[in-house]
Short mmCIF file of C-alpha atoms in Angstrom, two decimals:
data_model
loop_
_atom_site.label_atom_id
_atom_site.label_comp_id
_atom_site.label_asym_id
_atom_site.label_seq_id
_atom_site.Cartn_x
_atom_site.Cartn_y
_atom_site.Cartn_z
CA MET M 41 12.95 47.83 21.30
CA ASN M 42 13.44 46.17 17.93
CA ALA M 43 16.57 44.43 19.17
CA VAL M 44 14.62 43.07 22.15
CA ARG M 45 11.90 41.83 19.83
CA ALA M 46 14.44 40.17 17.53
CA LEU M 47 16.23 38.50 20.41
CA ALA M 48 13.05 37.59 22.31
CA PRO M 49 13.11 33.86 21.43
CA VAL M 50 16.79 33.59 22.40
CA ILE M 51 16.20 35.43 25.67
CA LEU M 52 13.27 33.20 26.58
CA ALA M 53 15.28 30.06 25.77
CA CYS M 54 18.20 31.27 27.91
CA LEU M 55 15.87 32.09 30.81
CA LEU M 56 14.25 28.66 30.65
CA LEU M 57 17.62 26.90 30.47
CA ALA M 58 18.95 28.96 33.39
CA GLY M 59 15.85 28.17 35.45
CA TRP M 60 16.25 24.50 34.65
CA GLU M 61 19.96 24.51 35.58
CA ILE M 62 19.34 26.35 38.86
CA ALA M 63 16.38 24.17 39.80
CA CYS M 64 18.41 20.99 39.24
CA ARG M 65 21.25 22.26 41.47
CA VAL M 66 19.16 23.82 44.21
CA LEU M 67 16.69 20.91 44.49
CA GLU M 68 19.55 18.39 44.09
CA ILE M 69 17.62 16.41 41.49
CA PRO M 70 19.48 13.17 40.63
CA ALA M 71 21.06 13.34 37.14
CA TYR M 72 19.46 10.08 35.98
CA PHE M 73 16.03 11.65 36.64
CA LEU M 74 16.56 15.14 35.19
CA PRO M 75 20.07 16.13 34.14
CA PRO M 76 20.82 19.90 34.10
CA PRO M 77 21.40 21.54 30.67
CA SER M 78 25.14 21.65 31.36
CA ALA M 79 25.16 17.85 31.61
CA VAL M 80 23.16 17.60 28.37
CA ALA M 81 25.71 19.85 26.66
CA THR M 82 28.54 17.69 27.98
CA ALA M 83 26.80 14.54 26.69
CA LEU M 84 26.30 16.21 23.33
CA THR M 85 30.01 16.95 22.95
CA SER M 86 31.37 13.73 24.43
CA ASP M 87 29.00 11.52 22.40
CA TRP M 88 29.10 13.75 19.31
CA ALA M 89 30.55 11.07 17.04
CA SER M 90 27.79 8.52 17.59
CA LEU M 91 25.02 11.13 17.93
CA SER M 92 25.89 13.02 14.74
CA ALA M 93 26.22 9.79 12.77
CA SER M 94 22.80 8.70 14.03
CA ALA M 95 21.33 12.13 13.30
CA TRP M 96 22.54 11.86 9.72
CA THR M 97 21.09 8.34 9.44
CA THR M 98 17.66 9.54 10.59
CA LEU M 99 17.77 12.70 8.50
CA SER M 100 18.83 10.89 5.34
CA MET M 101 16.06 8.30 5.78
CA ALA M 102 13.56 11.13 6.26
CA LEU M 103 14.82 13.01 3.19
CA ILE M 104 14.82 9.91 0.97
CA ALA M 105 11.30 9.18 2.22
CA LEU M 106 10.27 12.75 1.38
CA LEU M 107 11.61 12.43 -2.16
CA ILE M 108 9.92 9.07 -2.74
CA ALA M 109 6.64 10.34 -1.23
CA ALA M 110 6.78 13.47 -3.39
CA ALA M 111 7.36 11.50 -6.58
CA VAL M 112 4.64 8.93 -5.89
CA ALA M 113 2.13 11.50 -4.61
CA CYS M 114 2.61 13.84 -7.60
CA VAL M 115 2.21 11.08 -10.16
CA LEU M 116 -0.80 9.67 -8.36
CA ALA M 117 -2.40 13.11 -7.95
CA LEU M 118 -1.92 13.76 -11.67
CA VAL M 119 -3.59 10.48 -12.62
CA THR M 120 -6.33 11.07 -10.08
CA ALA M 121 -7.04 14.59 -11.29
CA LEU M 122 -7.56 13.37 -14.86
CA SER M 123 -10.84 11.66 -14.13
CA ARG M 124 -13.57 12.04 -11.57
CA THR M 125 -14.12 8.29 -11.46
CA VAL M 126 -10.48 7.66 -10.60
CA GLU M 127 -10.67 10.37 -7.96
CA ARG M 128 -13.71 8.77 -6.38
CA ALA M 129 -11.92 5.44 -6.37
CA VAL M 130 -8.58 6.65 -5.03
CA THR M 131 -9.56 9.25 -2.43
CA PRO M 132 -11.04 6.88 0.20
CA LEU M 133 -7.94 4.68 -0.04
CA ALA M 134 -5.65 7.67 0.43
CA VAL M 135 -7.66 8.81 3.43
CA LEU M 136 -7.60 5.30 4.88
CA MET M 137 -3.83 5.26 4.52
CA GLN M 138 -3.65 8.63 6.21
CA VAL M 139 -5.81 7.75 9.22
CA THR M 140 -4.27 4.34 9.90
CA PRO M 141 -1.68 4.95 12.64
CA VAL M 142 1.81 4.37 11.32
CA VAL M 143 2.63 2.64 14.61
CA ALA M 144 0.05 -0.02 13.80
CA ILE M 145 1.45 -0.95 10.41
CA ALA M 146 5.11 -0.67 11.40
CA PRO M 147 5.53 -4.29 12.54
CA LEU M 148 4.06 -5.49 9.22
CA VAL M 149 6.38 -3.31 7.18
CA ALA M 150 9.31 -4.48 9.32
CA ILE M 151 8.47 -8.08 8.38
CA TRP M 152 8.26 -7.22 4.67
CA ALA M 153 11.51 -5.27 4.72
CA GLY M 154 13.26 -8.18 6.38
CA VAL M 155 15.37 -8.30 9.52
CA ALA M 156 18.47 -7.43 7.55
CA HIS M 157 17.07 -4.10 6.26
CA PRO M 158 15.47 -2.13 9.09
CA GLU M 159 16.36 1.13 7.30
CA ARG M 160 14.08 0.10 4.43
CA ALA M 161 11.21 -0.38 6.84
CA VAL M 162 11.84 3.01 8.44
CA THR M 163 12.03 4.76 5.08
CA ALA M 164 8.87 3.04 3.85
CA LEU M 165 6.96 4.07 6.95
CA ALA M 166 8.17 7.66 6.67
CA VAL M 167 6.96 7.60 3.04
CA VAL M 168 3.52 6.52 4.21
CA VAL M 169 3.37 9.42 6.66
CA ALA M 170 4.70 12.03 4.21
CA PHE M 171 2.57 10.89 1.29
CA PHE M 172 -0.82 12.32 2.22
CA PRO M 173 -0.09 16.03 2.59
CA ILE M 174 1.73 16.09 -0.74
CA PHE M 175 -0.98 14.07 -2.47
CA SER M 176 -3.83 16.15 -1.14
CA GLY M 177 -1.92 19.40 -1.80
CA ALA M 178 -1.18 18.41 -5.39
CA LEU M 179 -4.72 17.17 -5.99
CA THR M 180 -6.34 20.28 -4.50
CA GLY M 181 -3.92 22.40 -6.51
CA LEU M 182 -4.68 20.63 -9.78
CA LYS M 183 -8.37 21.33 -9.23
CA SER M 184 -7.89 24.89 -7.99
CA ALA M 185 -7.68 26.61 -11.37
CA ASP M 186 -9.82 29.77 -11.55
CA PRO M 187 -13.09 28.66 -13.25
CA ASP M 188 -13.25 31.85 -15.32
CA LEU M 189 -9.69 31.28 -16.49
CA ALA M 190 -10.73 27.74 -17.41
CA ARG M 191 -13.64 29.25 -19.39
CA LEU M 192 -11.17 31.43 -21.27
CA PHE M 193 -9.10 28.37 -22.10
CA ALA M 194 -12.27 26.76 -23.48
CA LEU M 195 -13.08 29.91 -25.43
CA TYR M 196 -9.59 29.96 -26.98
CA GLY M 197 -9.96 26.32 -27.96
CA ALA M 198 -7.20 24.93 -25.74
CA ASN M 199 -6.71 21.17 -26.07
CA PRO M 200 -6.53 18.92 -22.98
CA LEU M 201 -2.72 18.89 -22.99
CA GLN M 202 -2.51 22.69 -23.13
CA ARG M 203 -5.08 22.86 -20.35
CA LEU M 204 -2.95 20.56 -18.20
CA ILE M 205 0.42 22.17 -18.85
CA ARG M 206 -0.60 25.82 -19.08
CA LEU M 207 -3.46 25.94 -16.60
CA LYS M 208 -3.70 23.05 -14.15
CA LEU M 209 -0.02 22.42 -13.39
CA PRO M 210 0.85 26.08 -12.75
CA SER M 211 -2.30 26.49 -10.64
CA ALA M 212 -1.18 23.54 -8.50
CA VAL M 213 2.24 24.93 -7.56
CA PRO M 214 1.37 26.92 -4.39
CA HIS M 215 -0.74 24.08 -2.94
CA LEU M 216 1.96 21.54 -3.77
CA LEU M 217 4.63 23.63 -2.02
CA GLU M 218 2.46 23.93 1.07
CA GLY M 219 1.95 20.14 1.07
CA LEU M 220 5.70 19.56 0.71
CA LYS M 221 6.43 21.81 3.68
CA VAL M 222 4.02 19.92 5.92
CA ALA M 223 5.30 16.59 4.62
CA ALA M 224 8.93 17.46 5.36
CA GLY M 225 8.21 17.79 9.07
CA LEU M 226 6.06 14.69 9.03
CA SER M 227 8.71 12.60 7.27
CA LEU M 228 11.12 13.24 10.14
CA ILE M 229 8.48 12.39 12.74
CA GLY M 230 7.55 9.33 10.69
CA ALA M 231 11.16 8.18 10.52
CA VAL M 232 11.65 8.48 14.29
CA VAL M 233 8.35 6.78 15.15
CA ALA M 234 9.13 4.02 12.67
CA GLU M 235 12.58 3.53 14.19
CA PHE M 236 11.04 3.09 17.62
CA VAL M 237 8.44 0.64 16.43
CA ALA M 238 10.48 -1.23 13.86
CA GLY M 239 12.66 -1.40 16.87
CA SER M 240 15.95 -2.96 15.84
CA GLY M 241 19.31 -1.36 16.40
CA GLY M 242 20.16 -2.14 12.81
CA SER M 243 19.12 1.25 11.52
CA GLN M 244 21.22 3.13 14.12
CA GLY M 245 19.16 6.31 13.91
CA LEU M 246 18.58 8.86 16.65
CA ALA M 247 15.53 7.02 17.98
CA TRP M 248 17.76 4.02 18.55
CA ARG M 249 20.26 6.22 20.45
CA ILE M 250 17.41 7.36 22.70
CA LEU M 251 16.30 3.79 23.40
CA GLU M 252 19.87 2.66 23.98
CA ALA M 253 20.69 5.55 26.33
CA GLY M 254 17.39 5.02 28.14
CA ASN M 255 18.21 1.40 28.82
CA ARG M 256 21.50 2.52 30.35
CA LEU M 257 19.90 5.37 32.31
CA GLN M 258 22.09 7.86 30.39
CA THR M 259 19.38 10.48 30.65
CA ALA M 260 21.63 13.35 29.57
CA LYS M 261 22.40 11.53 26.31
CA MET M 262 18.67 10.97 25.78
CA PHE M 263 18.14 14.71 26.11
CA ALA M 264 21.02 15.38 23.75
CA ALA M 265 19.44 13.13 21.10
CA VAL M 266 16.03 14.79 21.58
CA ALA M 267 17.63 18.24 21.25
CA LEU M 268 19.31 17.16 18.01
CA LEU M 269 15.98 15.89 16.67
CA GLY M 270 14.32 19.18 17.53
CA LEU M 271 17.07 21.17 15.84
CA MET M 272 16.91 18.95 12.75
CA GLY M 273 13.15 19.39 12.52
CA ALA M 274 13.45 23.15 12.87
CA ALA M 275 16.21 23.28 10.25
CA LEU M 276 14.18 21.16 7.84
CA HIS M 277 11.15 23.38 8.35
CA ALA M 278 13.21 26.53 7.79
CA LEU M 279 14.74 25.03 4.66
CA LEU M 280 11.36 24.12 3.19
CA GLN M 281 9.97 27.52 4.11
CA MET M 282 12.81 29.13 2.19
CA VAL M 283 12.28 26.80 -0.77
CA GLU M 284 8.57 27.68 -0.73
CA LYS M 285 9.26 31.40 -0.63
CA LYS M 286 11.82 31.26 -3.44
CA ALA M 287 9.65 28.98 -5.55
CA LEU M 288 6.62 31.24 -5.13
CA LEU M 289 8.69 34.25 -6.16
CA TRP M 290 9.77 32.37 -9.27
CA TRP M 291 6.18 31.26 -9.86
CA ARG M 292 4.88 34.84 -9.74
CA GLY M 293 7.64 36.20 -11.91
CA ARG M 294 7.92 34.21 -15.10
CA MET Y 248 -25.86 39.79 -37.67
CA ILE Y 249 -23.08 38.20 -35.74
CA ALA Y 250 -24.82 36.21 -33.01
CA SER Y 251 -28.39 35.61 -31.91
CA LEU Y 252 -30.55 33.86 -29.36
CA GLN Y 253 -33.86 32.51 -30.71
CA SER Y 254 -36.56 31.46 -28.20
CA VAL Y 255 -33.77 30.44 -25.90
CA GLU Y 256 -34.46 29.02 -22.45
CA VAL Y 257 -31.96 27.83 -19.88
CA ASP Y 258 -32.89 25.57 -16.97
CA TYR Y 259 -30.46 24.69 -14.21
CA PRO Y 260 -30.86 21.56 -12.15
CA LYS Y 261 -32.23 22.43 -8.69
CA ARG Y 262 -32.59 26.17 -9.42
CA GLY Y 263 -35.07 25.69 -12.25
CA ARG Y 264 -35.58 28.19 -15.07
CA ALA Y 265 -32.75 30.74 -15.11
CA LEU Y 266 -33.35 32.55 -18.38
CA GLY Y 267 -35.92 32.98 -21.10
CA PRO Y 268 -37.67 32.57 -23.29
CA ILE Y 269 -35.58 35.27 -24.87
CA ASP Y 270 -34.82 36.55 -28.39
CA LEU Y 271 -31.79 38.74 -28.93
CA ALA Y 272 -29.91 39.53 -32.11
CA VAL Y 273 -26.49 41.15 -32.08
CA ALA Y 274 -25.67 43.06 -35.27
CA THR Y 275 -22.12 43.46 -36.56
CA GLY Y 276 -20.31 46.24 -34.72
CA GLU Y 277 -23.30 46.97 -32.46
CA ARG Y 278 -23.01 47.96 -28.77
CA ILE Y 279 -25.64 46.35 -26.53
CA ALA Y 280 -25.99 46.71 -22.76
CA LEU Y 281 -27.87 44.09 -20.73
CA VAL Y 282 -29.29 45.34 -17.45
CA GLY Y 283 -31.55 43.56 -14.99
CA PRO Y 284 -31.97 42.56 -11.35
CA SER Y 285 -29.42 40.25 -9.74
CA GLY Y 286 -29.81 36.62 -10.78
CA CYS Y 287 -31.91 37.38 -13.85
CA GLY Y 288 -29.60 35.40 -16.13
CA LYS Y 289 -27.59 38.26 -17.69
CA SER Y 290 -24.32 36.39 -17.31
CA THR Y 291 -25.96 33.22 -18.61
CA ALA Y 292 -27.06 35.11 -21.73
CA LEU Y 293 -23.48 36.27 -22.20
CA ARG Y 294 -22.09 32.73 -21.84
CA LEU Y 295 -24.65 31.53 -24.43
CA LEU Y 296 -23.47 34.20 -26.87
CA ALA Y 297 -19.87 33.19 -26.16
CA GLY Y 298 -20.69 29.56 -26.94
CA LEU Y 299 -19.47 28.56 -23.48
CA GLU Y 300 -22.85 27.13 -22.54
CA ALA Y 301 -25.66 25.44 -24.45
CA PRO Y 302 -29.33 26.40 -24.08
CA THR Y 303 -31.86 23.93 -22.68
CA ARG Y 304 -34.31 24.88 -25.47
CA GLY Y 305 -34.11 27.19 -28.47
CA THR Y 306 -31.29 28.06 -30.83
CA VAL Y 307 -28.08 30.00 -30.45
CA SER Y 308 -26.47 30.95 -33.72
CA ARG Y 309 -23.00 32.41 -33.96
CA GLN Y 310 -21.47 33.73 -37.16
CA VAL Y 311 -18.00 34.02 -35.73
CA ALA Y 312 -15.01 31.82 -36.43
CA LYS Y 313 -13.11 30.08 -33.64
CA GLY Y 314 -11.00 32.61 -31.76
CA GLU Y 315 -13.02 35.64 -32.83
CA THR Y 316 -14.94 35.85 -29.57
CA ALA Y 317 -13.44 37.51 -26.51
CA VAL Y 318 -14.79 37.68 -22.97
CA VAL Y 319 -13.87 40.02 -20.13
CA PHE Y 320 -15.07 38.94 -16.69
CA GLN Y 321 -15.84 40.97 -13.60
CA ALA Y 322 -12.49 39.96 -12.08
CA PRO Y 323 -9.39 40.48 -14.24
CA THR Y 324 -8.88 36.66 -14.27
CA LEU Y 325 -5.17 36.86 -14.96
CA ALA Y 326 -2.85 33.88 -14.46
CA PRO Y 327 -0.71 34.88 -11.46
CA TRP Y 328 2.28 32.88 -12.72
CA LEU Y 329 2.53 34.88 -15.96
CA ASP Y 330 3.57 38.51 -16.38
CA ALA Y 331 1.18 41.00 -18.00
CA ALA Y 332 2.44 40.46 -21.55
CA ALA Y 333 2.42 36.66 -21.20
CA ASN Y 334 -1.18 36.85 -19.98
CA VAL Y 335 -2.15 38.90 -23.01
CA ALA Y 336 -0.19 36.60 -25.32
CA LEU Y 337 -1.91 33.49 -23.92
CA PRO Y 338 -4.85 33.32 -26.39
CA LEU Y 339 -2.46 33.73 -29.32
CA GLU Y 340 -0.09 31.06 -28.03
CA LEU Y 341 -2.96 28.65 -27.41
CA ALA Y 342 -3.97 29.16 -31.03
CA GLY Y 343 -0.45 28.26 -32.17
CA THR Y 344 1.26 31.64 -32.66
CA PRO Y 345 5.00 31.33 -31.92
CA ARG Y 346 5.97 32.74 -28.54
CA ALA Y 347 8.03 35.72 -29.74
CA ALA Y 348 5.43 36.88 -32.25
CA ALA Y 349 2.66 36.46 -29.70
CA ARG Y 350 4.59 38.51 -27.17
CA ALA Y 351 5.22 41.29 -29.67
CA ARG Y 352 1.51 41.54 -30.42
CA ALA Y 353 0.73 41.39 -26.70
CA VAL Y 354 3.01 44.34 -25.98
CA GLU Y 355 1.29 46.22 -28.80
CA ALA Y 356 -2.12 45.44 -27.28
CA LEU Y 357 -0.89 46.59 -23.87
CA ASP Y 358 0.28 49.82 -25.48
CA ARG Y 359 -3.26 50.35 -26.79
CA VAL Y 360 -4.73 50.18 -23.29
CA GLY Y 361 -2.03 52.51 -21.97
CA LEU Y 362 0.12 49.88 -20.25
CA LYS Y 363 3.19 49.68 -22.44
CA ASP Y 364 5.55 49.91 -19.46
CA ALA Y 365 3.75 47.21 -17.47
CA ALA Y 366 4.53 44.38 -19.92
CA ALA Y 367 6.89 42.62 -17.51
CA ALA Y 368 4.84 43.33 -14.35
CA ASN Y 369 3.31 40.47 -12.40
CA PRO Y 370 -0.45 40.55 -11.84
CA CYS Y 371 0.07 40.92 -8.08
CA GLN Y 372 1.89 44.20 -8.69
CA LEU Y 373 -0.97 45.74 -10.68
CA SER Y 374 -3.77 47.89 -9.29
CA GLY Y 375 -7.37 46.81 -9.90
CA GLY Y 376 -7.76 49.22 -12.80
CA MET Y 377 -4.47 48.20 -14.39
CA ALA Y 378 -5.28 44.50 -14.06
CA MET Y 379 -8.62 45.17 -15.77
CA ARG Y 380 -6.78 46.90 -18.61
CA VAL Y 381 -4.53 43.87 -19.02
CA SER Y 382 -7.67 41.75 -19.17
CA LEU Y 383 -9.05 44.09 -21.82
CA ALA Y 384 -5.81 43.92 -23.80
CA ARG Y 385 -6.02 40.10 -23.69
CA ALA Y 386 -9.55 40.31 -25.10
CA LEU Y 387 -8.54 42.70 -27.88
CA VAL Y 388 -5.32 40.96 -28.91
CA VAL Y 389 -7.27 38.29 -30.82
CA LYS Y 390 -9.00 41.05 -32.85
CA PRO Y 391 -12.44 39.80 -31.82
CA ARG Y 392 -15.58 40.35 -33.89
CA LEU Y 393 -17.68 39.68 -30.79
CA LEU Y 394 -16.60 41.23 -27.49
CA LEU Y 395 -18.51 40.18 -24.37
CA LEU Y 396 -18.04 41.95 -21.06
CA ASP Y 397 -19.55 40.63 -17.83
CA GLU Y 398 -19.74 43.56 -15.37
CA PRO Y 399 -16.17 44.45 -16.26
CA PHE Y 400 -15.92 47.55 -14.05
CA ALA Y 401 -18.01 46.43 -11.08
CA ALA Y 402 -15.05 46.13 -8.72
CA LEU Y 403 -13.49 49.50 -9.60
CA ASP Y 404 -13.89 53.00 -8.17
CA GLU Y 405 -16.03 55.57 -9.98
CA ILE Y 406 -13.19 57.56 -11.59
CA THR Y 407 -11.45 54.43 -12.89
CA ARG Y 408 -14.80 53.14 -14.19
CA ARG Y 409 -15.41 56.28 -16.22
CA THR Y 410 -11.90 56.38 -17.68
CA LEU Y 411 -12.09 52.70 -18.61
CA ALA Y 412 -15.55 53.16 -20.13
CA ASP Y 413 -14.15 55.87 -22.41
CA ASP Y 414 -11.17 53.70 -23.29
CA VAL Y 415 -13.38 50.73 -24.13
CA LEU Y 416 -15.57 52.93 -26.33
CA ALA Y 417 -12.54 54.35 -28.14
CA LEU Y 418 -11.11 50.89 -28.73
CA GLN Y 419 -14.47 49.60 -29.90
CA ALA Y 420 -14.76 52.49 -32.35
CA GLU Y 421 -11.33 51.63 -33.68
CA LEU Y 422 -11.58 47.84 -33.91
CA LYS Y 423 -15.36 47.63 -34.49
CA PRO Y 424 -16.24 44.41 -32.69
CA ALA Y 425 -19.87 43.87 -31.78
CA MET Y 426 -20.00 44.42 -28.05
CA VAL Y 427 -22.43 43.03 -25.50
CA PHE Y 428 -21.92 43.95 -21.90
CA VAL Y 429 -23.67 43.26 -18.64
CA THR Y 430 -23.80 45.97 -16.03
CA HIS Y 431 -25.57 46.96 -12.83
CA SER Y 432 -25.20 50.65 -13.56
CA VAL Y 433 -27.94 52.19 -15.72
CA GLU Y 434 -25.79 55.25 -16.32
CA GLU Y 435 -22.94 53.14 -17.58
CA ALA Y 436 -25.34 51.25 -19.84
CA VAL Y 437 -26.74 54.45 -21.34
CA TYR Y 438 -23.28 55.93 -21.71
CA MET Y 439 -21.74 52.96 -23.47
CA ALA Y 440 -24.51 51.31 -25.49
CA GLU Y 441 -26.49 52.03 -28.62
CA ARG Y 442 -29.16 49.70 -27.35
CA VAL Y 443 -30.03 48.99 -23.72
CA VAL Y 444 -31.95 45.77 -23.11
CA VAL Y 445 -33.74 45.42 -19.76
CA LEU Y 446 -34.33 41.92 -18.40
CA SER Y 447 -36.99 40.96 -15.86
CA GLY Y 448 -36.23 39.21 -12.58
CA ALA Y 449 -35.48 35.48 -12.78
CA PRO Y 450 -36.14 33.85 -15.15
CA GLY Y 451 -34.93 36.78 -17.27
CA ARG Y 452 -37.13 37.91 -20.16
CA ILE Y 453 -36.78 41.10 -22.18
CA ILE Y 454 -39.18 43.70 -20.78
CA GLY Y 455 -37.78 46.84 -22.31
CA GLU Y 456 -35.47 48.06 -24.99
CA THR Y 457 -34.17 51.59 -25.50
CA ARG Y 458 -32.27 52.82 -28.54
CA LEU Y 459 -29.83 55.65 -27.99
CA PRO Y 460 -28.07 57.95 -30.44
CA GLY Y 461 -24.84 56.45 -29.18
CA ALA Y 462 -22.52 58.23 -31.62
CA TRP Y 463 -18.92 58.12 -30.42
CA PRO Y 464 -17.20 60.31 -29.34
CA HIS Y 465 -19.93 61.68 -27.09
CA PRO Y 466 -20.46 65.45 -27.05
CA VAL Y 467 -18.88 67.33 -24.15
CA GLY Y 468 -21.07 67.17 -21.05
CA TYR Y 469 -23.02 64.20 -22.43
CA ARG Y 470 -23.76 62.77 -18.98
CA ALA Y 471 -25.46 66.02 -17.95
CA CYS Y 472 -27.59 66.60 -21.06
CA PRO Y 473 -31.40 66.18 -20.77
CA GLU Y 474 -31.60 63.31 -23.30
CA PHE Y 475 -29.04 61.32 -21.32
CA ARG Y 476 -30.78 61.98 -17.98
CA GLN Y 477 -34.16 61.10 -19.49
CA ALA Y 478 -32.92 57.80 -20.86
CA VAL Y 479 -31.38 56.96 -17.47
CA GLU Y 480 -34.67 57.75 -15.70
CA CYS Y 481 -36.75 55.79 -18.18
CA ILE Y 482 -34.56 52.68 -17.94
CA SER Y 483 -34.30 52.98 -14.15
CA ASP Y 484 -38.12 52.95 -14.00
CA GLN Y 485 -38.24 49.80 -16.14
CA LEU Y 486 -35.63 48.24 -13.89
CA ALA Y 487 -37.56 49.15 -10.74
CA GLU Y 488 -40.65 47.52 -12.24
CA ALA Y 489 -38.61 44.42 -13.09
CA SER Y 490 -37.28 44.13 -9.57
CA ALA Y 491 -40.68 44.65 -7.91
#
């Protein structure tokens, strides 16, 4: 029973793929409309060189964007948490940045990055998307210190620096990790969306492969690129989940 | 005298008068229990004595040096990212004691509350009673002259409460801090205090005061003796009047 439960996701995936394969063959669906999984697998292996290179391009842009977003968001959250006035000033701007669709600002960013550097535009847009969850996680975390523990710090005469380093920063860690996990997934989505909108083949990411294959009606290759994107997203999520788990263990055990 | 409230009143914006006028003097080494209906300002009185809050009117005087006051809250209030000993060492480290020395004293304080082996445990691994003991050790490690406890056992089961009450009394007898504690349990108040102060419903004013023999250690069967029962009844009646 346990083995069935452990394998349940794999079994479901196999069933769905088999149903898809059989349906394509029995209903004689044209391959340009819906290729069977076997054709997608063939496309994945025959186009592996270009697809894997593009996957790495997209993933590296997403990861760089995640790092930049994390650095900027943490610094900004720290500054913001220091004063209520700054927080009041910054928060609406951060929210505005969050709710403005990245698709809408992509053409602007593409102009600023210049035609020669589409990868900069894509990275910048992924930063915009990944910024908010980290910022709001860090800010919430910095303000989440137990009020009674804060009273004890006051009672023991802690100075503002001690309060920051020994109370606020450690209190922020779990919220920050949660924000990073959400942002990791978003950075990948942001990178792909930005590639589509920023639109040039210069960046050569997976989104570009999808567009290119679509224009040539290579539907199987489109599916292969989408499958790679899905796998990359899942891997990134799993990685961040592991980082979060390990980091929380460390956090609880100093 | 170690701390006192003189004609003290506390108003909160929106909620209005929360406490007072109230006069309360805490003598050196004395054990005082504050009882009263919910929301009568008991915890506010404690925060005033701790110097964590200022009164709206009246005077709070404290004859304790910085770092000689300790507070234990209803929740253990431990930092989850520090182990038990590091939590206990925190007040010492904040006051500038080097880390190793602070940790040594923290382990000693943990030993006093019966938790020598739990020094390296994380707060999430501790039971409610154990976490409360760590909190108590953190309060005692600074060798306080004024120990304030805000419903410290409210979240614990009856057996743990009684054991901890005895432990607190033994430690108080040894270290002699003045002790003011807030409780909902009249029995606990009578058991632990030399003086039980009853506050009225909000805004809290003193409506009754009972002095008890209070010698520690208590005689065997103290909770069952007529004097103890009588004091409990008498204070319960005052409390019922206050809540009406």
